[in-house]
Amino acid sequence: MPTPFNLVVCASGGGGNLQAIIDKQDELAVSITLLIADRHCGAIDRAQQQGIAVCQLDKSADLAQQLLHAIPEDTDLIVLAGFMPIVPRAVCELWHRKIINTHPSLLPHYGGKGMYGEKVQQAVMRAQEKYAGCTVHYVDSGIDTGEIILQKAIDVDYSLTPWELGGLVFKEENKLLVDAIQLLKLKASKAAEIQCN
């Protein structure tokens, strides 16, 4: 029997990215072992409905210590799925190339501090870009600066509002996140095979 591929998902919002993973969990052959949330949010409700363990962080306590304590040792991948806090350097270093994030732009464009949600699509449309899109990338100690894993571009439809464009990008982001998890699981499996031989 294959070794399970264990995911920890971190979220701050409604849990749309989390739901995309839940919906493909069997197909991906992954196990979501824990949801970490920095506030009470819809993602917690989604996790509880699926019997996924939940850890809600205490905003008054040290974020790095809480994350280091909460993340199980047998975790294969940590997925930031709309998680707003910046992951502390100590966590990034311990879990190097094991933390991924989604971002609603074609990084390195429209990333960094303050660039999230509808703000990204407003900036894309203000700049009259031909393409919008999304990125899945590794997390490092910067903001949206980690190595890019996958990207998906879509044409910008200027008859839409930034909110509506964001909705289209979010649909693609959910698909891209699932593809990235599948890709990283495959890479981990191949690396394990090489070590065994």
mmCIF file of C-alpha atoms in Angstrom:
data_model
loop_
_atom_site.group_PDB
_atom_site.id
_atom_site.type_symbol
_atom_site.label_atom_id
_atom_site.label_comp_id
_atom_site.label_asym_id
_atom_site.label_seq_id
_atom_site.Cartn_x
_atom_site.Cartn_y
_atom_site.Cartn_z
ATOM 1 C CA MET A 1 0.000 0.000 0.000
ATOM 2 C CA PRO A 2 1.423 3.427 -0.940
ATOM 3 C CA THR A 3 2.526 5.817 1.767
ATOM 4 C CA PRO A 4 -0.095 8.538 2.331
ATOM 5 C CA PHE A 5 0.734 12.031 1.090
ATOM 6 C CA ASN A 6 -0.242 14.263 3.990
ATOM 7 C CA LEU A 7 -1.340 17.853 3.512
ATOM 8 C CA VAL A 8 -1.765 20.654 6.022
ATOM 9 C CA VAL A 9 -3.895 23.486 4.661
ATOM 10 C CA CYS A 10 -3.697 27.020 6.089
ATOM 11 C CA ALA A 11 -6.578 29.415 5.408
ATOM 12 C CA SER A 12 -8.061 32.738 6.471
ATOM 13 C CA GLY A 13 -11.219 32.954 4.386
ATOM 14 C CA GLY A 14 -14.174 31.093 2.967
ATOM 15 C CA GLY A 15 -12.226 27.979 2.107
ATOM 16 C CA GLY A 16 -12.725 27.862 -1.658
ATOM 17 C CA ASN A 17 -9.172 26.613 -2.264
ATOM 18 C CA LEU A 18 -9.615 24.088 0.559
ATOM 19 C CA GLN A 19 -12.847 22.850 -1.033
ATOM 20 C CA ALA A 20 -11.077 22.402 -4.378
ATOM 21 C CA ILE A 21 -8.581 20.093 -2.651
ATOM 22 C CA ILE A 22 -11.312 18.263 -0.713
ATOM 23 C CA ASP A 23 -13.223 17.664 -3.961
ATOM 24 C CA LYS A 24 -10.140 16.065 -5.583
ATOM 25 C CA GLN A 25 -8.694 14.427 -2.451
ATOM 26 C CA ASP A 26 -9.496 10.853 -3.509
ATOM 27 C CA GLU A 27 -8.352 11.382 -7.090
ATOM 28 C CA LEU A 28 -5.102 12.938 -5.844
ATOM 29 C CA ALA A 29 -4.684 10.202 -3.206
ATOM 30 C CA VAL A 30 -3.829 12.760 -0.538
ATOM 31 C CA SER A 31 -4.961 13.172 3.040
ATOM 32 C CA ILE A 32 -5.736 16.587 4.509
ATOM 33 C CA THR A 33 -4.619 15.975 8.077
ATOM 34 C CA LEU A 34 -5.110 19.487 9.468
ATOM 35 C CA LEU A 35 -6.568 22.898 8.702
ATOM 36 C CA ILE A 36 -4.785 25.813 10.352
ATOM 37 C CA ALA A 37 -6.754 29.075 10.430
ATOM 38 C CA ASP A 38 -5.697 32.431 11.830
ATOM 39 C CA ARG A 39 -9.308 33.491 12.509
ATOM 40 C CA HIS A 40 -12.777 32.019 12.587
ATOM 41 C CA CYS A 41 -13.668 31.630 8.915
ATOM 42 C CA GLY A 42 -15.658 29.585 6.432
ATOM 43 C CA ALA A 43 -12.705 27.264 5.867
ATOM 44 C CA ILE A 44 -13.134 25.975 9.433
ATOM 45 C CA ASP A 45 -16.751 25.050 8.730
ATOM 46 C CA ARG A 46 -15.765 23.237 5.532
ATOM 47 C CA ALA A 47 -13.011 21.316 7.336
ATOM 48 C CA GLN A 48 -15.274 20.316 10.215
ATOM 49 C CA GLN A 49 -17.930 19.062 7.773
ATOM 50 C CA GLN A 50 -15.270 16.727 6.337
ATOM 51 C CA GLY A 51 -13.949 15.569 9.710
ATOM 52 C CA ILE A 52 -10.634 17.379 9.187
ATOM 53 C CA ALA A 53 -8.864 18.440 12.388
ATOM 54 C CA VAL A 54 -8.752 22.210 12.922
ATOM 55 C CA CYS A 55 -6.244 24.418 14.721
ATOM 56 C CA GLN A 56 -7.288 28.044 15.144
ATOM 57 C CA LEU A 57 -4.299 30.239 15.916
ATOM 58 C CA ASP A 58 -4.232 32.745 18.756
ATOM 59 C CA LYS A 59 -3.495 36.190 17.291
ATOM 60 C CA SER A 60 -1.898 37.305 20.554
ATOM 61 C CA ALA A 61 0.661 34.461 20.549
ATOM 62 C CA ASP A 62 3.856 34.008 18.512
ATOM 63 C CA LEU A 63 2.916 32.858 14.996
ATOM 64 C CA ALA A 64 6.131 30.931 14.316
ATOM 65 C CA GLN A 65 5.900 28.954 17.558
ATOM 66 C CA GLN A 66 2.234 28.147 16.983
ATOM 67 C CA LEU A 67 2.856 26.926 13.433
ATOM 68 C CA LEU A 68 5.937 24.920 14.391
ATOM 69 C CA HIS A 69 3.978 23.269 17.197
ATOM 70 C CA ALA A 70 0.820 22.613 15.143
ATOM 71 C CA ILE A 71 2.266 21.154 11.933
ATOM 72 C CA PRO A 72 2.657 17.373 12.274
ATOM 73 C CA GLU A 73 6.107 15.929 11.543
ATOM 74 C CA ASP A 74 4.724 13.551 8.901
ATOM 75 C CA THR A 75 3.434 16.428 6.761
ATOM 76 C CA ASP A 76 4.456 16.173 3.113
ATOM 77 C CA LEU A 77 3.126 19.533 1.929
ATOM 78 C CA ILE A 78 1.752 22.699 3.525
ATOM 79 C CA VAL A 79 -0.731 24.543 1.327
ATOM 80 C CA LEU A 80 -1.429 28.222 1.968
ATOM 81 C CA ALA A 81 -4.962 28.520 0.641
ATOM 82 C CA GLY A 82 -5.890 32.148 1.149
ATOM 83 C CA PHE A 83 -3.801 32.365 4.340
ATOM 84 C CA MET A 84 -3.203 36.048 5.097
ATOM 85 C CA PRO A 85 -0.355 36.066 7.677
ATOM 86 C CA ILE A 86 3.201 36.125 6.358
ATOM 87 C CA VAL A 87 4.820 32.802 7.225
ATOM 88 C CA PRO A 88 7.783 33.461 9.546
ATOM 89 C CA ARG A 89 11.320 32.741 8.335
ATOM 90 C CA ALA A 90 11.846 29.933 10.903
ATOM 91 C CA VAL A 91 8.859 28.030 9.498
ATOM 92 C CA CYS A 92 9.984 28.614 5.890
ATOM 93 C CA GLU A 93 13.458 27.313 6.720
ATOM 94 C CA LEU A 94 12.256 24.210 8.565
ATOM 95 C CA TRP A 95 9.740 23.342 5.840
ATOM 96 C CA HIS A 96 11.911 24.479 2.886
ATOM 97 C CA ARG A 97 10.220 23.613 -0.451
ATOM 98 C CA LYS A 98 7.337 22.036 1.443
ATOM 99 C CA ILE A 99 5.123 25.155 1.633
ATOM 100 C CA ILE A 100 3.187 26.391 -1.392
ATOM 101 C CA ASN A 101 0.949 29.394 -1.921
ATOM 102 C CA THR A 102 -1.585 30.507 -4.494
ATOM 103 C CA HIS A 103 -1.596 34.071 -5.782
ATOM 104 C CA PRO A 104 -4.149 35.690 -8.132
ATOM 105 C CA SER A 105 -1.636 37.163 -10.583
ATOM 106 C CA LEU A 106 1.080 36.090 -12.962
ATOM 107 C CA LEU A 107 3.979 36.584 -10.588
ATOM 108 C CA PRO A 108 6.323 38.392 -10.359
ATOM 109 C CA HIS A 109 3.765 40.960 -11.528
ATOM 110 C CA TYR A 110 1.215 42.263 -9.011
ATOM 111 C CA GLY A 111 2.630 40.459 -6.005
ATOM 112 C CA GLY A 112 3.914 41.641 -2.664
ATOM 113 C CA LYS A 113 2.526 43.503 0.304
ATOM 114 C CA GLY A 114 -1.068 44.629 -0.089
ATOM 115 C CA MET A 115 -1.628 42.726 -3.338
ATOM 116 C CA TYR A 116 -4.432 40.274 -2.690
ATOM 117 C CA GLY A 117 -7.992 39.633 -3.775
ATOM 118 C CA GLU A 118 -9.771 42.261 -5.841
ATOM 119 C CA LYS A 119 -6.849 44.696 -5.446
ATOM 120 C CA VAL A 120 -4.793 42.546 -7.807
ATOM 121 C CA GLN A 121 -7.421 42.573 -10.556
ATOM 122 C CA GLN A 122 -7.957 46.323 -10.126
ATOM 123 C CA ALA A 123 -4.222 46.824 -10.717
ATOM 124 C CA VAL A 124 -4.240 44.468 -13.728
ATOM 125 C CA MET A 125 -7.152 46.345 -15.317
ATOM 126 C CA ARG A 126 -5.742 49.774 -14.464
ATOM 127 C CA ALA A 127 -2.538 48.812 -16.276
ATOM 128 C CA GLN A 128 -4.567 47.644 -19.316
ATOM 129 C CA GLU A 129 -2.930 44.214 -19.208
ATOM 130 C CA LYS A 130 -3.866 41.719 -21.912
ATOM 131 C CA TYR A 131 -3.682 38.803 -19.468
ATOM 132 C CA ALA A 132 -4.651 38.144 -15.880
ATOM 133 C CA GLY A 133 -3.901 34.863 -14.186
ATOM 134 C CA CYS A 134 -2.737 32.948 -11.179
ATOM 135 C CA THR A 135 0.400 31.376 -9.790
ATOM 136 C CA VAL A 136 1.263 28.553 -7.428
ATOM 137 C CA HIS A 137 4.710 29.075 -5.924
ATOM 138 C CA TYR A 138 6.958 27.854 -3.142
ATOM 139 C CA VAL A 139 6.914 30.032 -0.046
ATOM 140 C CA ASP A 140 10.095 31.709 1.104
ATOM 141 C CA SER A 141 10.579 34.466 3.663
ATOM 142 C CA GLY A 142 9.556 37.171 1.166
ATOM 143 C CA ILE A 143 6.048 38.085 0.043
ATOM 144 C CA ASP A 144 5.112 36.250 -3.179
ATOM 145 C CA THR A 145 8.802 35.869 -4.059
ATOM 146 C CA GLY A 146 9.261 32.083 -3.949
ATOM 147 C CA GLU A 147 10.079 29.912 -6.942
ATOM 148 C CA ILE A 148 7.147 29.554 -9.340
ATOM 149 C CA ILE A 149 5.715 26.045 -9.718
ATOM 150 C CA LEU A 150 2.824 26.616 -12.153
ATOM 151 C CA GLN A 151 0.998 29.547 -13.743
ATOM 152 C CA LYS A 152 -2.186 29.958 -15.762
ATOM 153 C CA ALA A 153 -3.017 33.014 -17.869
ATOM 154 C CA ILE A 154 -6.471 34.111 -18.986
ATOM 155 C CA ASP A 155 -7.498 36.919 -21.322
ATOM 156 C CA VAL A 156 -8.688 40.051 -19.554
ATOM 157 C CA ASP A 157 -12.299 40.796 -20.484
ATOM 158 C CA TYR A 158 -12.739 44.527 -19.956
ATOM 159 C CA SER A 159 -16.528 44.198 -19.920
ATOM 160 C CA LEU A 160 -16.115 42.626 -16.466
ATOM 161 C CA THR A 161 -15.597 44.348 -13.141
ATOM 162 C CA PRO A 162 -12.389 43.579 -11.218
ATOM 163 C CA TRP A 163 -14.536 41.481 -8.854
ATOM 164 C CA GLU A 164 -15.898 39.407 -11.760
ATOM 165 C CA LEU A 165 -12.430 39.007 -13.276
ATOM 166 C CA GLY A 166 -11.228 37.878 -9.861
ATOM 167 C CA GLY A 167 -13.925 35.195 -9.854
ATOM 168 C CA LEU A 168 -12.650 33.816 -13.162
ATOM 169 C CA VAL A 169 -9.068 33.886 -11.904
ATOM 170 C CA PHE A 170 -10.150 32.105 -8.694
ATOM 171 C CA LYS A 171 -11.717 29.243 -10.689
ATOM 172 C CA GLU A 172 -8.431 28.792 -12.547
ATOM 173 C CA GLU A 173 -6.490 29.116 -9.289
ATOM 174 C CA ASN A 174 -8.406 26.195 -7.787
ATOM 175 C CA LYS A 175 -7.607 23.988 -10.795
ATOM 176 C CA LEU A 176 -3.974 25.098 -10.791
ATOM 177 C CA LEU A 177 -3.626 24.348 -7.073
ATOM 178 C CA VAL A 178 -4.853 20.784 -7.593
ATOM 179 C CA ASP A 179 -2.450 20.383 -10.539
ATOM 180 C CA ALA A 180 0.449 21.689 -8.427
ATOM 181 C CA ILE A 181 -0.311 19.263 -5.589
ATOM 182 C CA GLN A 182 -0.436 16.404 -8.081
ATOM 183 C CA LEU A 183 2.881 17.491 -9.616
ATOM 184 C CA LEU A 184 4.639 17.840 -6.247
ATOM 185 C CA LYS A 185 3.281 14.502 -5.055
ATOM 186 C CA LEU A 186 4.647 12.868 -8.205
ATOM 187 C CA LYS A 187 8.053 14.535 -7.701
ATOM 188 C CA ALA A 188 8.136 13.356 -4.067
ATOM 189 C CA SER A 189 7.233 9.826 -5.136
ATOM 190 C CA LYS A 190 9.999 9.753 -7.763
ATOM 191 C CA ALA A 191 12.522 11.133 -5.257
ATOM 192 C CA ALA A 192 11.527 8.409 -2.772
ATOM 193 C CA GLU A 193 11.973 5.725 -5.456
ATOM 194 C CA ILE A 194 15.464 7.011 -6.268
ATOM 195 C CA GLN A 195 16.427 6.921 -2.570
ATOM 196 C CA CYS A 196 15.187 3.325 -2.272
ATOM 197 C CA ASN A 197 17.220 2.117 -5.272
#
